[in-house]
Tab-separated table of C-alpha atoms and ligand atoms in Angstrom:
chain	number	residue	atom	x	y	z
A	36	MET	CA	76.521	-29.950	225.847
A	37	PHE	CA	77.382	-31.795	222.627
A	38	LEU	CA	79.700	-30.883	219.798
A	39	THR	CA	79.015	-31.716	216.155
A	40	GLY	CA	81.008	-31.733	212.933
A	41	THR	CA	84.286	-29.840	213.186
A	42	MET	CA	83.436	-28.174	216.504
A	43	ARG	CA	86.024	-28.327	219.243
A	44	ILE	CA	87.077	-26.459	222.323
A	45	ASN	CA	90.463	-24.882	221.711
A	46	GLU	CA	93.373	-24.117	224.038
A	47	HIS	CA	91.793	-20.773	224.982
A	48	ASN	CA	88.647	-22.562	226.163
A	49	HIS	CA	86.869	-21.011	223.165
A	50	LEU	CA	84.438	-22.743	220.844
A	51	GLU	CA	86.021	-23.390	217.486
A	52	ILE	CA	84.156	-24.380	214.295
A	53	GLY	CA	85.767	-25.238	210.975
A	54	GLY	CA	89.122	-24.331	212.487
A	55	CYS	CA	87.893	-20.789	213.278
A	56	ASP	CA	87.818	-19.434	216.814
A	57	THR	CA	84.281	-18.113	217.326
A	58	VAL	CA	85.588	-15.235	219.468
A	59	GLU	CA	87.557	-14.052	216.439
A	60	LEU	CA	84.525	-14.560	214.200
A	61	ALA	CA	82.480	-12.301	216.472
A	62	LYS	CA	85.194	-9.622	216.237
A	63	GLU	CA	85.410	-9.847	212.485
A	64	PHE	CA	81.758	-10.225	211.522
A	65	GLY	CA	79.814	-8.985	214.563
A	66	THR	CA	76.869	-10.699	216.220
A	67	PRO	CA	74.326	-12.149	215.860
A	68	LEU	CA	76.099	-14.326	213.347
A	69	TYR	CA	75.078	-17.546	211.632
A	70	ILE	CA	78.090	-19.842	211.334
A	71	MET	CA	77.818	-22.778	208.930
A	72	ASP	CA	80.253	-25.697	209.160
A	73	GLU	CA	80.913	-26.365	205.483
A	74	ALA	CA	82.652	-29.703	206.049
A	75	LEU	CA	79.659	-31.044	207.967
A	76	ILE	CA	77.215	-29.928	205.257
A	77	ARG	CA	79.345	-31.665	202.637
A	78	HIS	CA	79.675	-34.746	204.819
A	79	ASN	CA	75.881	-34.972	205.168
A	80	CYS	CA	75.349	-34.475	201.424
A	81	ALA	CA	77.831	-37.266	200.749
A	82	ALA	CA	76.253	-39.576	203.335
A	83	TYR	CA	72.866	-39.328	201.622
A	84	ARG	CA	74.254	-39.360	198.095
A	85	ASP	CA	76.690	-42.252	198.498
A	86	THR	CA	74.473	-44.473	200.631
A	87	LEU	CA	71.555	-44.064	198.286
A	88	ALA	CA	73.740	-44.628	195.209
A	89	ARG	CA	75.160	-47.802	196.769
A	90	LEU	CA	71.845	-49.315	197.857
A	91	TYR	CA	69.594	-48.029	195.129
A	92	PRO	CA	71.460	-46.864	192.023
A	93	LYS	CA	68.392	-45.420	190.281
A	94	SER	CA	68.096	-42.542	192.722
A	95	GLN	CA	68.635	-38.857	193.369
A	96	VAL	CA	69.009	-36.795	196.524
A	97	ALA	CA	67.431	-33.350	196.320
A	98	TYR	CA	68.340	-30.859	199.016
A	99	ALA	CA	65.253	-29.034	200.348
A	100	GLY	CA	66.309	-25.422	199.895
A	101	LYS	CA	63.703	-24.018	202.257
A	102	ALA	CA	65.884	-25.164	205.140
A	103	PHE	CA	68.680	-22.768	204.185
A	104	LEU	CA	69.231	-21.256	200.766
A	105	THR	CA	71.727	-18.683	199.565
A	106	MET	CA	73.647	-18.464	196.317
A	107	ALA	CA	76.754	-19.985	197.917
A	108	MET	CA	74.652	-22.855	199.238
A	109	CYS	CA	73.326	-23.461	195.698
A	110	ARG	CA	76.937	-23.715	194.487
A	111	LEU	CA	77.810	-26.164	197.221
A	112	ILE	CA	74.764	-28.315	196.433
A	113	ALA	CA	75.659	-28.278	192.725
A	114	GLU	CA	79.229	-29.341	193.547
A	115	GLU	CA	77.961	-32.174	195.718
A	116	GLY	CA	75.826	-33.456	192.838
A	117	LEU	CA	72.461	-33.050	194.558
A	118	ALA	CA	69.269	-31.793	192.946
A	119	LEU	CA	67.474	-28.892	194.596
A	120	ASP	CA	63.940	-28.668	195.890
A	121	VAL	CA	62.598	-25.107	195.569
A	122	ALA	CA	59.352	-23.783	196.988
A	123	SER	CA	58.904	-20.354	195.428
A	124	GLY	CA	59.839	-18.025	192.596
A	125	GLY	CA	62.408	-16.477	194.938
A	126	GLU	CA	64.125	-19.799	195.527
A	127	ILE	CA	64.122	-20.518	191.769
A	128	TYR	CA	65.618	-17.091	191.129
A	129	THR	CA	68.322	-17.627	193.764
A	130	ALA	CA	69.275	-20.948	192.188
A	131	LEU	CA	69.385	-19.518	188.667
A	132	GLN	CA	71.447	-16.528	189.774
A	133	ALA	CA	73.925	-18.961	191.273
A	134	GLY	CA	74.130	-20.884	187.996
A	135	PHE	CA	72.357	-23.954	189.384
A	136	PRO	CA	71.022	-26.093	186.492
A	137	ALA	CA	67.270	-25.552	186.128
A	138	ALA	CA	66.792	-29.147	185.024
A	139	LYS	CA	67.796	-30.230	188.541
A	140	LEU	CA	65.157	-28.070	190.253
A	141	ILE	CA	62.054	-29.668	191.731
A	142	PHE	CA	59.378	-27.042	192.140
A	143	HIS	CA	57.043	-27.356	195.148
A	144	GLY	CA	54.303	-25.223	196.628
A	145	ASN	CA	50.608	-25.499	197.379
A	146	ASN	CA	49.730	-22.238	195.614
A	147	LYS	CA	52.220	-21.481	192.883
A	148	THR	CA	51.202	-18.231	191.234
A	149	PRO	CA	50.838	-17.953	187.445
A	150	GLU	CA	53.971	-15.745	187.436
A	151	GLU	CA	55.975	-18.356	189.326
A	152	ILE	CA	54.747	-21.098	187.018
A	153	LYS	CA	55.712	-19.037	183.968
A	154	LEU	CA	59.172	-18.422	185.398
A	155	ALA	CA	59.561	-22.143	186.053
A	156	LEU	CA	58.366	-23.071	182.540
A	157	ASP	CA	60.651	-20.499	180.955
A	158	CYS	CA	63.788	-21.631	182.705
A	159	GLY	CA	62.887	-25.307	182.345
A	160	VAL	CA	62.688	-26.613	185.905
A	161	GLY	CA	63.076	-30.389	186.025
A	162	ARG	CA	59.869	-31.296	187.851
A	163	PHE	CA	56.691	-29.530	188.928
A	164	VAL	CA	55.233	-31.041	192.079
A	165	VAL	CA	51.544	-30.425	191.560
A	166	ASP	CA	49.611	-30.039	194.781
A	167	SER	CA	45.974	-29.729	193.646
A	168	ILE	CA	43.670	-30.327	190.697
A	169	SER	CA	43.275	-26.585	190.356
A	170	GLU	CA	47.049	-26.228	189.923
A	171	LEU	CA	47.083	-29.084	187.413
A	172	GLU	CA	44.542	-27.288	185.232
A	173	LEU	CA	46.405	-23.983	185.492
A	174	LEU	CA	49.721	-25.617	184.636
A	175	GLU	CA	48.284	-27.233	181.500
A	176	VAL	CA	46.943	-23.868	180.291
A	177	LEU	CA	50.179	-22.019	181.017
A	178	ALA	CA	52.334	-24.742	179.469
A	179	GLU	CA	50.249	-24.572	176.311
A	180	GLU	CA	50.582	-20.777	176.205
A	181	ALA	CA	54.331	-21.003	176.699
A	182	LYS	CA	54.559	-23.836	174.139
A	183	LYS	CA	56.432	-25.930	176.680
A	184	ASN	CA	56.008	-29.337	178.202
A	185	ALA	CA	56.230	-29.848	181.930
A	186	LYS	CA	57.192	-32.961	183.839
A	187	VAL	CA	54.914	-33.514	186.782
A	188	TYR	CA	54.892	-35.239	190.147
A	189	PHE	CA	51.752	-35.340	192.237
A	190	ARG	CA	52.080	-34.539	195.895
A	191	LEU	CA	49.930	-36.960	197.843
A	192	LYS	CA	48.634	-37.075	201.371
A	193	PRO	CA	49.388	-40.606	202.439
A	194	GLY	CA	47.148	-40.166	205.512
A	195	ILE	CA	49.927	-40.652	208.046
A	196	GLU	CA	50.271	-38.753	211.295
A	197	ALA	CA	53.911	-38.553	212.263
A	198	HIS	CA	54.915	-37.736	215.794
A	199	THR	CA	56.211	-34.180	215.614
A	200	HIS	CA	54.894	-30.691	216.336
A	201	HIS	CA	51.494	-30.400	214.609
A	202	TYR	CA	52.606	-27.258	212.739
A	203	ILE	CA	55.223	-29.334	210.931
A	204	GLN	CA	53.078	-32.425	210.354
A	205	THR	CA	51.922	-32.634	206.755
A	206	GLY	CA	51.008	-36.164	205.734
A	207	GLN	CA	47.658	-36.403	207.516
A	208	ALA	CA	44.323	-36.156	205.675
A	209	ASP	CA	43.437	-32.742	207.140
A	210	SER	CA	46.359	-30.833	205.648
A	211	LYS	CA	46.541	-28.014	203.136
A	212	PHE	CA	49.229	-29.957	201.262
A	213	GLY	CA	48.703	-32.573	198.630
A	214	LEU	CA	46.002	-34.614	196.973
A	215	GLY	CA	44.027	-37.009	199.145
A	216	LEU	CA	44.365	-40.724	198.532
A	217	ALA	CA	41.394	-41.813	200.609
A	218	ASP	CA	39.021	-39.244	199.093
A	219	GLY	CA	39.913	-40.237	195.529
A	220	GLN	CA	41.421	-36.880	194.524
A	221	ALA	CA	44.769	-38.392	193.729
A	222	MET	CA	43.311	-40.930	191.294
A	223	THR	CA	41.144	-38.228	189.701
A	224	ALA	CA	44.271	-36.137	189.112
A	225	VAL	CA	46.104	-39.119	187.600
A	226	LYS	CA	43.291	-39.783	185.150
A	227	LEU	CA	43.164	-36.093	184.231
A	228	ILE	CA	46.872	-35.710	183.559
A	229	LEU	CA	46.941	-38.768	181.358
A	230	LYS	CA	44.638	-36.875	178.985
A	231	MET	CA	46.612	-33.628	179.044
A	232	LYS	CA	48.770	-32.647	176.091
A	233	HIS	CA	51.471	-30.520	177.658
A	234	LEU	CA	52.040	-32.329	180.915
A	235	GLU	CA	54.007	-35.484	181.333
A	236	PHE	CA	53.171	-37.557	184.393
A	237	LYS	CA	56.505	-38.636	185.867
A	238	GLY	CA	55.961	-39.561	189.460
A	239	LEU	CA	54.527	-39.346	192.935
A	240	HIS	CA	55.693	-37.352	195.904
A	241	CYS	CA	54.919	-37.204	199.590
A	242	HIS	CA	56.370	-35.439	202.596
A	243	ILE	CA	54.906	-36.481	205.920
A	244	GLY	CA	56.384	-33.841	208.188
A	245	SER	CA	59.618	-32.682	209.678
A	246	GLN	CA	61.906	-33.471	212.636
A	247	ILE	CA	60.640	-37.048	212.868
A	248	PHE	CA	62.711	-39.617	214.782
A	249	ASP	CA	60.484	-42.633	214.468
A	250	PHE	CA	61.057	-44.715	211.362
A	251	LYS	CA	57.555	-46.272	211.273
A	252	PRO	CA	55.756	-43.328	209.611
A	253	PHE	CA	58.376	-43.236	206.829
A	254	GLN	CA	57.937	-46.945	206.280
A	255	LEU	CA	54.160	-46.597	206.178
A	256	ALA	CA	54.483	-43.703	203.720
A	257	ALA	CA	56.757	-45.758	201.457
A	258	TYR	CA	54.304	-48.686	201.537
A	259	THR	CA	51.318	-46.441	200.827
A	260	MET	CA	53.025	-44.747	197.903
A	261	VAL	CA	54.142	-48.013	196.301
A	262	ASP	CA	50.638	-49.410	196.823
A	263	PHE	CA	49.293	-46.413	194.933
A	264	ILE	CA	51.726	-46.961	192.057
A	265	HIS	CA	50.327	-50.480	191.904
A	266	GLU	CA	46.754	-49.199	191.944
A	267	ILE	CA	47.455	-46.708	189.154
A	268	LYS	CA	48.898	-49.496	187.056
A	269	LYS	CA	45.864	-51.699	187.644
A	270	GLU	CA	43.375	-48.958	186.960
A	271	THR	CA	44.987	-47.103	184.058
A	272	GLY	CA	47.821	-49.294	182.825
A	273	PHE	CA	50.272	-46.446	183.458
A	274	LEU	CA	53.524	-47.306	185.184
A	275	VAL	CA	54.777	-44.536	187.489
A	276	GLU	CA	58.534	-44.196	187.022
A	277	GLU	CA	59.620	-41.964	189.880
A	278	LEU	CA	58.904	-41.827	193.603
A	279	ASP	CA	59.943	-38.904	195.786
A	280	LEU	CA	59.519	-39.601	199.499
A	281	GLY	CA	60.291	-36.070	200.716
A	282	GLY	CA	62.362	-35.156	203.739
A	283	GLY	CA	61.592	-34.981	207.419
A	284	PHE	CA	64.353	-36.918	209.089
A	285	GLY	CA	65.025	-35.578	212.602
A	286	ILE	CA	68.290	-34.153	213.928
A	287	ARG	CA	69.853	-33.562	217.317
A	288	TYR	CA	68.892	-30.329	219.049
A	289	LEU	CA	69.390	-31.595	222.607
A	290	LYS	CA	72.111	-33.862	223.867
A	291	ASP	CA	69.604	-36.631	224.625
A	292	ASP	CA	68.130	-36.568	221.111
A	293	ASP	CA	69.183	-39.741	219.397
A	294	PRO	CA	68.303	-39.828	215.687
A	295	TYR	CA	69.330	-42.734	213.450
A	296	SER	CA	72.453	-42.136	211.412
A	297	LEU	CA	71.680	-40.862	207.919
A	298	THR	CA	73.036	-44.104	206.524
A	299	LYS	CA	70.729	-46.218	208.663
A	300	PHE	CA	67.780	-44.049	207.761
A	301	VAL	CA	68.440	-44.356	204.022
A	302	GLU	CA	68.841	-48.132	204.413
A	303	LEU	CA	65.466	-48.408	206.099
A	304	VAL	CA	63.675	-46.308	203.482
A	305	VAL	CA	65.237	-48.220	200.618
A	306	SER	CA	64.336	-51.602	202.047
A	307	SER	CA	60.715	-50.530	202.564
A	308	VAL	CA	60.402	-49.455	198.937
A	309	LYS	CA	62.089	-52.592	197.609
A	310	GLU	CA	60.036	-54.881	199.805
A	311	ARG	CA	56.708	-53.401	198.740
A	312	ALA	CA	57.613	-53.161	195.063
A	313	ALA	CA	58.561	-56.853	195.137
A	314	GLU	CA	55.232	-57.750	196.769
A	315	HIS	CA	53.392	-56.072	193.900
A	316	ASP	CA	55.830	-57.356	191.324
A	317	LEU	CA	56.560	-53.805	190.214
A	318	PRO	CA	59.823	-52.618	188.648
A	319	LEU	CA	61.670	-50.339	191.082
A	320	PRO	CA	60.837	-46.690	190.500
A	321	LYS	CA	63.591	-44.078	190.510
A	322	LEU	CA	63.780	-43.030	194.155
A	323	LEU	CA	64.229	-39.474	195.396
A	324	LEU	CA	64.736	-38.165	198.914
A	325	GLU	CA	64.485	-34.486	199.839
A	326	PRO	CA	66.298	-33.859	203.097
A	327	GLY	CA	66.674	-30.293	204.322
A	328	ARG	CA	67.149	-30.127	208.079
A	329	SER	CA	69.312	-33.241	208.269
A	330	ILE	CA	71.783	-31.740	205.796
A	331	VAL	CA	72.230	-28.288	207.328
A	332	GLY	CA	70.619	-28.301	210.780
A	333	GLU	CA	73.486	-29.455	212.974
A	334	ALA	CA	75.981	-27.615	210.770
A	335	GLY	CA	74.650	-24.229	211.907
A	336	THR	CA	75.444	-22.291	215.066
A	337	THR	CA	74.181	-18.846	215.981
A	338	LEU	CA	76.565	-16.616	217.869
A	339	TYR	CA	75.138	-13.871	220.079
A	340	THR	CA	76.514	-11.265	222.469
A	341	VAL	CA	75.059	-11.209	225.960
A	342	GLY	CA	73.510	-7.881	226.993
A	343	ALA	CA	71.086	-7.104	229.795
A	344	ILE	CA	70.835	-9.578	232.674
A	345	LYS	CA	67.786	-9.345	234.886
A	346	ASP	CA	66.842	-11.256	238.029
A	347	VAL	CA	63.254	-11.908	238.933
A	348	PRO	CA	63.914	-12.792	242.593
A	349	GLY	CA	62.998	-16.348	243.470
A	350	ILE	CA	61.817	-17.046	239.945
A	351	ARG	CA	64.462	-16.821	237.244
A	352	ARG	CA	67.393	-14.972	235.760
A	353	TYR	CA	66.792	-13.604	232.264
A	354	VAL	CA	69.883	-13.236	230.118
A	355	ALA	CA	69.124	-11.204	227.004
A	356	VAL	CA	71.114	-11.575	223.799
A	357	ASP	CA	71.357	-9.335	220.736
A	358	GLY	CA	69.064	-11.528	218.605
A	359	GLY	CA	66.031	-13.713	219.193
A	360	MET	CA	62.842	-14.395	217.259
A	361	THR	CA	64.119	-12.272	214.386
A	362	ASP	CA	66.861	-14.819	213.667
A	363	ASN	CA	65.222	-17.844	215.340
A	364	LEU	CA	61.454	-18.141	215.105
A	365	ARG	CA	61.425	-21.765	216.136
A	366	THR	CA	61.122	-21.395	219.901
A	367	ALA	CA	58.176	-19.029	219.544
A	368	LEU	CA	56.493	-21.050	216.780
A	369	TYR	CA	57.123	-24.652	217.793
A	370	GLU	CA	58.359	-24.466	221.368
A	371	ALA	CA	61.662	-25.731	220.001
A	372	LYS	CA	64.451	-26.462	222.484
A	373	TYR	CA	68.171	-25.851	222.120
A	374	GLU	CA	71.537	-26.384	223.729
A	375	ALA	CA	73.956	-23.500	224.035
A	376	VAL	CA	77.549	-22.944	225.094
A	377	VAL	CA	79.421	-19.888	226.282
A	378	ALA	CA	81.679	-19.526	223.264
A	379	ASN	CA	84.391	-17.457	224.982
A	380	ARG	CA	84.464	-19.637	228.154
A	381	VAL	CA	83.124	-23.067	227.304
A	382	HIS	CA	84.166	-24.765	230.529
A	383	GLY	CA	83.457	-22.379	233.371
A	384	SER	CA	82.065	-22.331	236.841
A	385	PRO	CA	79.968	-21.796	238.795
A	386	LEU	CA	77.100	-23.075	236.685
A	387	GLU	CA	73.798	-21.296	236.997
A	388	LYS	CA	70.336	-21.889	235.638
A	389	VAL	CA	69.210	-19.045	233.360
A	390	SER	CA	66.712	-18.363	230.602
A	391	ILE	CA	67.922	-16.816	227.365
A	392	ALA	CA	65.721	-13.988	226.103
A	393	GLY	CA	65.665	-12.320	222.723
A	394	ARG	CA	65.481	-8.560	222.299
A	395	ALA	CA	62.271	-8.245	220.292
A	396	CYS	CA	59.250	-6.484	221.765
A	397	GLU	CA	57.308	-9.657	222.383
A	398	SER	CA	57.091	-11.701	225.606
A	399	GLY	CA	57.217	-14.919	223.586
A	400	ASP	CA	60.631	-13.943	222.273
A	401	MET	CA	62.611	-16.434	224.346
A	402	LEU	CA	65.367	-18.563	222.859
A	403	ILE	CA	65.896	-21.048	225.677
A	404	TRP	CA	63.979	-21.597	228.902
A	405	ASP	CA	66.043	-22.925	231.818
A	406	ILE	CA	69.529	-23.884	230.786
A	407	GLU	CA	72.562	-24.488	232.992
A	408	LEU	CA	75.543	-22.437	231.840
A	409	PRO	CA	78.691	-20.983	233.332
A	410	GLN	CA	77.803	-17.645	234.936
A	411	LEU	CA	77.205	-15.090	232.184
A	412	ASN	CA	78.188	-11.435	232.061
A	413	ARG	CA	77.451	-8.658	229.622
A	414	GLY	CA	79.768	-9.068	226.621
A	415	ASP	CA	80.034	-12.858	226.816
A	416	LEU	CA	79.385	-14.768	223.613
A	417	LEU	CA	76.620	-17.335	223.555
A	418	ALA	CA	76.553	-19.987	220.842
A	419	VAL	CA	73.187	-21.666	220.249
A	420	LEU	CA	73.645	-25.028	218.536
A	421	SER	CA	71.852	-26.778	215.655
A	422	THR	CA	70.528	-23.610	214.079
A	423	GLY	CA	71.445	-24.357	210.477
A	424	ALA	CA	67.950	-25.259	209.260
A	425	TYR	CA	64.941	-22.933	209.205
A	426	HIS	CA	66.697	-20.120	211.033
A	427	TYR	CA	68.289	-17.902	208.409
A	428	SER	CA	65.508	-18.935	206.014
A	429	MET	CA	62.815	-17.842	208.487
A	430	ALA	CA	64.599	-14.718	209.717
A	431	ASN	CA	62.620	-11.517	209.681
A	432	ASN	CA	62.884	-7.817	210.342
A	433	TYR	CA	60.486	-7.464	213.265
A	434	ASN	CA	61.257	-4.255	215.145
A	435	ARG	CA	63.368	-3.362	212.115
A	436	TYR	CA	66.326	-5.352	213.289
A	437	PRO	CA	68.689	-6.025	210.391
A	438	ARG	CA	69.127	-9.723	209.643
A	439	PRO	CA	72.465	-11.275	210.642
A	440	ALA	CA	75.346	-12.181	208.374
A	441	VAL	CA	76.087	-15.793	207.410
A	442	VAL	CA	79.599	-17.223	207.185
A	443	PHE	CA	80.794	-20.577	205.897
A	444	VAL	CA	83.739	-21.782	207.944
A	445	ARG	CA	86.193	-24.332	206.628
A	446	ASP	CA	89.836	-25.262	207.279
A	447	GLY	CA	90.487	-22.223	209.436
A	448	ARG	CA	88.955	-19.753	206.994
A	449	ALA	CA	85.668	-17.904	207.243
A	450	ASN	CA	83.923	-16.820	204.067
A	451	LEU	CA	81.064	-14.378	204.200
A	452	VAL	CA	78.126	-15.763	202.184
A	453	VAL	CA	75.436	-13.296	203.261
A	454	LYS	CA	76.281	-9.769	204.327
A	455	ARG	CA	74.743	-8.378	207.495
A	456	GLU	CA	71.784	-6.189	206.611
A	457	THR	CA	72.272	-2.494	207.204
A	458	TYR	CA	69.821	0.162	208.327
A	459	ALA	CA	69.959	1.432	204.743
A	460	ASP	CA	68.799	-2.008	203.544
A	461	LEU	CA	65.835	-1.712	205.881
A	462	VAL	CA	64.531	1.423	204.192
A	463	LYS	CA	65.635	0.715	200.636
A	464	ASN	CA	62.148	-0.226	199.450
A	465	ASP	CA	60.336	2.405	201.510
A	466	LEU	CA	58.780	5.331	199.662
A	467	ILE	CA	57.378	8.538	201.080
A	468	PRO	CA	54.546	9.874	198.939
A	469	ASP	CA	55.017	13.550	198.111
A	470	TYR	CA	52.267	14.749	200.411
A	471	LEU	CA	53.979	13.119	203.400
A	472	LYS	CA	57.468	14.361	202.679
A	473	PRO	CA	59.074	16.806	205.067
A	474	SER	CA	59.388	20.082	203.148
A	475	GLY	CA	63.149	19.724	202.709
A	476	LEU	CA	62.679	16.403	200.853
A	477	LYS	CA	59.865	17.498	198.496
A	478	ASN	CA	60.509	16.668	194.815
A	479	ASN	CA	63.500	14.570	195.722
B	223	LIG	N1	60.210	-31.685	200.991
B	223	LIG	C1	59.101	-30.960	201.187
B	223	LIG	C2	58.041	-30.997	200.197
B	223	LIG	C3	58.973	-30.173	202.331
B	223	LIG	O1	57.874	-29.474	202.516
B	223	LIG	C4	60.019	-30.150	203.279
B	223	LIG	C5	59.916	-29.321	204.473
B	223	LIG	C6	61.162	-30.907	203.025
B	223	LIG	C7	61.222	-31.676	201.875
B	223	LIG	C8	62.352	-30.930	203.954
B	223	LIG	O2	62.047	-31.421	205.200
B	223	LIG	P1	63.182	-31.593	206.302
B	223	LIG	O3	64.104	-32.685	205.822
B	223	LIG	O4	63.892	-30.298	206.401
B	223	LIG	O5	62.459	-31.946	207.539
B	223	LIG	N2	60.017	-24.537	209.588
B	223	LIG	C9	59.865	-25.841	210.199
B	223	LIG	C10	60.029	-26.956	209.197
B	223	LIG	C11	59.118	-26.853	208.015
B	223	LIG	C12	59.357	-27.958	207.036
B	223	LIG	C13	58.708	-27.645	205.747
B	223	LIG	N3	58.881	-28.628	204.740
B	223	LIG	C14	60.855	-25.961	211.332
B	223	LIG	O6	61.617	-25.050	211.572
B	223	LIG	O7	60.877	-26.978	212.032
C-alpha cells in the first residue's frame, strides 16, 4: 500500500483524503465515487509551472484535458495559470462553458471535423495542432471562409518507440498520429504552410506516448525536434518559435513504481532542449509541456462498495464491486495494475489474496487480479488508488450503468463537481418512433 497527497489513515482506521473520511463520503455521495484530491492537483500544477518558469522562463505548461476534464477542473487549471490542451469539440465546449480563455486552448486531434474546426476558429483557440496535410488544407479553406487567421503547430512523429503499452505509444513511425519526419511529410507540410495566407506557422509538437518512466525517449524526442527546427531554418530560412514536447510522464500505480519527481523530469527535458539548441546555435524556442496523467493521476481514488464474493475452490476468490470497466477501462484495455485499500478498515487481518471483479457482463471486466487485502465482506468499501487520469474521462454506460459522481475534496470539505448520472439521464436522448410506442404513449 502507498498513500499519496493528503491521504492518511485516521483514528477510526478509515482512509481519509483531503481531510474527508471516505466512509462519510460514501454515505453522502454513494458509490462508485471518484474522489479527487484538490491540493495534490494544485501541487502538481505548481511543480510543473514553477520549475519550468525557473529553468526556462519562455515556457508554458498546458494541462492535457483528456486525462480528466470537467468545468470545475477547467476553473482550477485557469486559476493555476496553465494553458489547456483539448482534443475535441466537446472539450472546447466544456472549457468555454467554464469561462476558460479560448486563447489558452491548444486544439489537438488527428481528424478534427469541419464543425469542430469552425467552432475553434469562431471562439479563437490559441493554437491548432495540425496532424496531417489533409487537415492543413481543410484548415486553410475554413479559415478563409471564416475570415480568421489560425496559429498552427505541426504534430510530428519523431520515430521513437517508448517503453509503454503499445496502445499508448504514439511517437513511432507506424502511428495514426502526426506527420512523418523520415518520410518527408513534415517538411512538405512546412513548405506548404509557408505559402498559405490564413495560417501562421508557430511551432512544432510531438507526444511520444504515455506512462513512460524512462527519460531516454523524451531526451531523444527533444533532440529530434530541435534538429528539425534547425533543418527547417537551413532549408527555408524560417525560424520556428515554439516547441511543444507533449506529455507522457509516468506516475505511480503500484508501490514499487518509482517515477522521477516532476521537478527532476522538467530539469531533464529543459537541459536536453538547451543542449541541442546550443549545438545548432539556435535561439531557444518557447517551450511547452502537456502533462495530463502526472497532474491528476495520483490525485484520484475510486471508492466502491463490495458486493458478491465468490470462491472458485483451489483457484481464487472473486470479490465483486459496484463498478468496474464502466468507470475504469484501463485494466481491460491495457492490462493496467492497481493498488487498493479497504477504506473502512485499512489495517486489518487476516490478509487474504483476492481478485477484484467489476459488475459488467464481460469476463474481462476485472479491476485487479491477485491482491492481498484484509478479509473483505459485503458492504466493505474498497478504494482503488491512482485513478485520477483516464478513468472518469473514459467512463461509459455499458449495461446502462449510470456513471459515478466526482467530488473534489479539500480541507475537510467535499464539493460535488459532477453529479451521479440517473436512470433518467440514461434515457434522456432515447426516442421511440410512433410505430413502436405502446398504445398508451402514442402521440405523446
Ligand atoms: N498531449 C497529447 C497530444 C496527448 O495525446 C496526450 C495523451 C497528452 C498530451 C497527455 O499525456 P499524459 O501526460 O497524460 O501521459 N487512455 C490512456 C492514455 C492515452 C493518452 C493519450 N494522449 C491511458 O489510460 O493510459
